[in-house]
Amino acid sequence: MSPTQWDLPVELCCRPMAFVTLTGLDVVYNAVHRAVWDAFCANRRADRVPISFKVLPGDHEYPKCRPKRTSYEWYIPKGILKTGWMNKHLNLVPALVVVFYELDWDEPQWKEKQSECATRVEIVRQSLQGRNTKVAVVLIQKKTPLPPGEDVIASERAAALCNACELSGKSLFVLPHTDHLVGYIIRLENAFYEHAQTYYYTEIRRVKSHKEFLNKTTHQLLFVRHQFKIAFFSELKQDTQNALKNYRTAYNLVHELRAHETNILEIKTMAGFINYKICRLCFQHNTPLDAIAQFRKHIDLCKKKIGSAELSFEHAAWMSKQFQAFGDLFDEAIKLGLTAIQTQNPGFYYQQAAYYAQERKQLAKSLCNHEASVMYPNPDPLETQTGVLDFYGQRSWRQGILSFDLSDPEKEKVGVLAIQLKERNVAHSEIIITLLSNAVAQFKKYKCPRMKSHLMVQMGEEYYYAKDYTKALKLLDYVMCDYRSEGWWTLLTSILTTALKCSYLMAQLKDYITYSLELLGRASTLKDDQKSRIEKNLINVLMNESPDPEPDCDIFAGKTAQKLWADRISLAGSNIFTIGVQDFVPFVQCKAKFHAPSFHVDVPVEFDIYLKADCPHPIRFSKLCVSFNNQEYNQFCVIEEASKANEVLENPTQGKMCLVPGKTRKLLFKFVAKTEDVGKKIEITSVDLALGNETGRCVVLNWQGGGGDAASSQEALQAARSFKRRPKLPDNEVHWDSIIIQASTMIISRVPNISVHLQHEPPALTNEMYCLVVTVQSHEKTQIRDVKLTAGLKPGQDANLTQKTHVTLHGTELCDESYPALLTDIPVGDLHPGEQLEKMLYVRCGTVGSRMFLVYVSYLINTTAEEKEIVCKCHKDETVTIETVFPFDVAVKFVSTKFEHLERVYADIPFLLMTDLLSASPWALTVVSSELQLAPSMTTVDQLESQVDNVVLQTGESASECFCLRCPSLGNVEGGVATGHYIISWKRTSAMENIPVIRTVITLPHVIVENIPLHVNADLPSFGRVRESLPVKYHLQNKTDFVQDVEISVEPSDAFMFSGLKQIRLPAQAFYSYQYFCQATGSTHG
Amino acid sequence: MAVCIAVIAKENYPFYIRSTPTENELKFHYMVHTSLDVVDEKISAMAKALVDQRELYQDLLYPTEDCKVYGYLTNSKVKFAMVVDSSNTALRDNEIRSMFRKLHNSYTDVSRAFDNMVTSIMIQVC
């Protein structure tokens, strides 16, 4: 039995196309013929008509047509469908034979050529005697033909040729081999296609015509056969709708056949074929649900048709093939654009195919377990004369026998034996694995990760059965983590058990140990006896001995494994295996916990390592080491117990390193942190636990960080959700779940024992040298060294503040931009216990607003921790927020010499500038002096002496000054004329002598200067006497370049008597002054 | 008949799983586990559509040749799965629904009562 016996025949799976043979073409030696042939068969795109062409010689012998049956009365069919039938109509019996012949219409030897052509046609006809195959003639011509009707000779000769060849005019074609060969060919083949369709149509009619002769008792098989043939011819005719209809009828008919153990295989085979055709056509018609429904029906109908029990594996093989074929069809349809979904995709069919393949293997295993002495029968009952079966699905030793009784039971027995023995050689695992991997590919595509994993497990197990342990292990190892991460322990245990067997059989030490560790752990659902066995084996392996074989292993493979293990023992080399536990669930759990989230550097760092074993028996470890991010601490955190290899299990309850199952063991570690690590995090990077020792084999379990393995996070979640009350334990024991890993701690500096005090008088005034007095007092018991002060603006505030804040220790000079905002590490020496020191700090703030100032004092002190002398650096800081305010407000105004408010001043006319300085400081201010710096455009009328020197201003008091100024004519200046600056030198009244004076510069406002045409100035005596004359002098000044007419009228008040001109009119020269006198006498009142 | 009943946590680890007959336990574990693919996909589809989940019953998840897996999703994303023998065609959809509802009710009561319910359903439908 060949492994491909169950494969569907190629002729069934292909798309049937009309078969047309081309004769008379010499495609080897004739270039023109070659070109014609190429045009037919090369680059056939989907838009060309579906024809399968074949070049055959003119005298080719086609299959003989059997003489027509005149009556079916005595005919008894021997089977449903002959194995050669489909191939015959696809590739042997053409629908049309085309005779190519080189002949031009103007051929001189026309007669001879015509008769040669007729002979060729005749030869073809002879060979096809009895068939309906059409014959056509194509004349290959050198000349381009004239349009029809114009060439009289051509029409005459064509008619003559048709006559000679007994052809209808429709079957004669002309092919000029000129430029447009492909175009001609396409027209030709379309004509051929029509002929072929007519042929298949007549074939269908012919088969249908047999029907009336059939009767239901003897011709049951023929009903199926004929229906199948009609459907198949319909397909060849490209009439897929009718093909589908006829296949459906055929399918129903095949199930109406009387089934018996002897013909069940034939029925199933044909049912399978027809089902395949139906499903294929349904997919082609884009009705996938019909295809699925048909397939389900097919499976339901055939599932139970097992047939002979001795050959039940055949049924499984057939079932498997049905599913596989449907999966292939489905997949093909998807490639052509069909959309599949998660719950309905080809994967399911491949999976089911694999399932039946597995069943086939199981059945074969139980049915074909013949003794080695059983020989394959001779002569081979599976051999036939022709090498193939006559009918699909029949037994080679009783072909064509329709009787349900086994005429020759002995022959039957031999046949069955032959099949069984052949089945034994089938590579079942290979078939199963191929199907599974097909399914995996599909499920991967349709987002079914778990299904994919499940199938991969099956693949792994199949590889295990096929003894390909490397591949098995690779697959199993790949999927294990999926089950582990989702916590499906039963499934994980099952996979691990297989993996352990594989690693045992290959004597893979590290894998063997890893799987053992996990199978002993809490994720394993194995029974205790199994765990005990595995633990014992693990101990054996660690003592450099061979483990006991795993149960249910192949005997032969087990023997090989024992040898391999023996070789491993003698092999020298590295016997230390480090196994990272983060990816699996070992039988020891570990948690590290620092006692506190931070430790002062002068106290020892303490942490506990908790260990718990889940294996059935107590186990002793040889070494525990903890690694830190600062490796210098590693040396302090090692526990090693000298024990011989064989003591692993002895004295179980003694010693720190012996773990009793289920009990939590706590190990305390202590070390003194390095002073350099102050401010840093100390982290446990890993915990290593060694099992076994260097003389045997040693396994180092490595926990990353502070413990925890692949199952820990899920367990934590479960524990958090659980409402279960934990039973009370004795005081010295803890619940494992309640231990929370704390793998890092901070080292912080020693608590300082000094006081830092700040003294100052807020708020600060803009630009002043503000004094802060820092007092540091030591309360330490010993001398403190290297006291350093860092003071100034606290970093991390607005960047502009840094630009506008300056700090110095020296108050005697004003600081400028070059001074820093923060003074760092000012050494201030040592301090004895109780001693105190004072430091002055001057701050200059250029802008108002609040600032935070930092005063940070650090020092060194010698102290001891755990009897170890250490130098600690301590520090204390103090922050203070200081508000800065303006010391005073300055108001400036312009008034006339009569103290009238001026919006603008007049050119050359004197006016007064008045300043008003109002103290805003809560503390008394001393104005040391003031100064007016005039702009070049201003001139002074008298001395510019300060009028407020050494004036002390309390809060809210003000100091004013007045200056008489004049502005020469400048023409019209846009925006006014600059006046100058007003500079005030001041300090706090309370400030010390040596504190520098602060100069505050105020820019005076611009003033608008206006030219006036006439200026009148009255010169009045400061007082007059009653009844005495009071001379009043008016100066009139013409400020323009022109002579002006001036009319003056004087209107004295009633209080005065008036003398002089009351009204005059005079011309005023340009830039000329007049004096005008008038005398008034009278009395003033009031 | 219900051959396997499982309760699965939001994170997809099994809270509870029991099957009968017990010799084929592994097969049912795999079956329930693989059916989570479909539930996961449904949950993510629901999240995408931003619709409130009203229907707790999740319908037939995976049909295989011999078994059918039905699913039920609670509001807290705890899943119930029930494997039913394919040959039992008498079992109607609403019967499965009501079994799930019973399971859900007892699950929300106490785990002990839940265990009894599983037993009773298994006996009832056997």
XYZ file of N, CA and C in Angstrom, chain A residues 296 342-343 348 352 447-451 454 457 483 486-488 490-491 494 714 717-718 721, chain B residues 8-15 17 26 29-30 32-34 36-38 40-41 61-62 65:
138
model
N -20.109 18.608 5.922
C -20.623 18.090 7.200
C -21.549 16.894 6.953
N -12.327 33.315 12.802
C -11.650 32.570 13.854
C -12.268 31.194 14.088
N -13.590 31.126 14.084
C -14.240 29.857 14.419
C -14.548 29.008 13.191
N -9.286 24.051 11.438
C -10.098 23.032 12.093
C -10.100 21.723 11.303
N -8.649 18.191 12.486
C -9.443 16.970 12.503
C -8.765 15.890 11.658
N -5.781 34.185 14.747
C -5.738 34.644 16.138
C -6.234 33.603 17.133
N -5.679 32.424 17.061
C -6.015 31.403 18.044
C -4.715 30.926 18.694
N -4.104 31.751 19.540
C -2.798 31.380 20.097
C -2.848 30.109 20.931
N -3.948 29.914 21.651
C -4.002 28.740 22.532
C -4.189 27.464 21.722
N -5.005 27.588 20.688
C -5.189 26.422 19.823
C -3.844 26.078 19.182
N -1.726 24.320 21.653
C -2.208 22.963 21.870
C -1.743 22.039 20.730
N 1.864 21.298 21.064
C 2.100 20.247 22.064
C 1.912 18.883 21.390
N 1.566 28.102 28.781
C 0.737 27.459 29.796
C 1.136 27.919 31.185
N -0.201 31.417 31.950
C -1.638 31.493 32.213
C -2.065 30.590 33.368
N -1.098 29.885 33.911
C -1.380 29.114 35.114
C -2.235 27.876 34.915
N -2.081 27.223 33.771
C -2.797 25.957 33.558
C -1.864 24.820 33.946
N -2.214 21.771 35.168
C -2.421 20.382 34.739
C -1.785 20.176 33.367
N -2.033 21.159 32.492
C -1.492 21.045 31.144
C 0.029 21.160 31.177
N 1.608 17.977 32.281
C 1.597 16.954 31.241
C 2.717 17.194 30.225
N 1.216 35.837 39.578
C -0.150 35.337 39.562
C -0.602 34.913 40.954
N -1.573 37.826 42.985
C -2.902 38.293 42.581
C -3.977 37.439 43.239
N -3.735 36.122 43.181
C -4.711 35.212 43.777
C -4.825 35.439 45.280
N -6.846 38.387 46.095
C -8.290 38.239 45.880
C -8.931 37.326 46.913
N -13.076 30.233 34.923
C -11.762 30.776 34.573
C -11.683 32.244 34.961
N -10.555 32.593 35.547
C -10.373 33.967 36.041
C -10.237 34.940 34.887
N -10.332 36.198 35.234
C -10.181 37.274 34.257
C -8.847 37.129 33.526
N -7.807 36.730 34.265
C -6.479 36.591 33.670
C -6.295 35.246 32.978
N -7.369 34.496 32.871
C -7.385 33.249 32.114
C -6.733 32.057 32.802
N -6.500 32.136 34.104
C -6.061 30.910 34.772
C -7.303 30.219 35.343
N -7.276 28.910 35.441
C -8.485 28.216 35.884
C -8.707 28.355 37.390
N -9.904 28.777 37.756
C -10.289 28.794 39.175
C -10.696 27.382 39.582
N -11.971 23.546 37.692
C -12.246 22.781 36.468
C -12.488 21.336 36.857
N -7.330 15.620 30.707
C -6.381 16.470 29.986
C -7.010 17.033 28.715
N -9.273 19.812 29.570
C -8.496 20.993 29.960
C -8.030 21.740 28.709
N -7.501 20.973 27.777
C -7.036 21.595 26.539
C -8.198 22.254 25.800
N -11.046 23.438 26.947
C -11.491 24.672 27.607
C -10.445 25.769 27.370
N -9.187 25.388 27.500
C -8.117 26.388 27.334
C -8.123 26.977 25.935
N -8.264 26.121 24.931
C -8.234 26.646 23.557
C -9.463 27.504 23.270
N -10.679 29.633 25.011
C -10.453 30.999 25.507
C -10.030 31.939 24.378
N -9.456 31.377 23.322
C -9.107 32.184 22.146
C -10.331 32.959 21.660
N -11.433 32.239 21.579
C -12.652 32.842 21.045
C -13.189 33.889 22.021
N -11.518 35.575 24.255
C -10.606 36.724 24.230
C -10.933 37.646 23.063
N -11.145 37.006 21.930
C -11.414 37.777 20.712
C -12.744 38.524 20.867
N -18.560 28.041 21.402
C -17.237 28.588 21.131
C -16.523 27.770 20.061
N -16.257 26.519 20.387
C -15.561 25.680 19.427
C -16.386 24.427 19.168
N -15.525 17.566 16.592
C -16.269 16.420 16.086
C -17.130 15.773 17.165
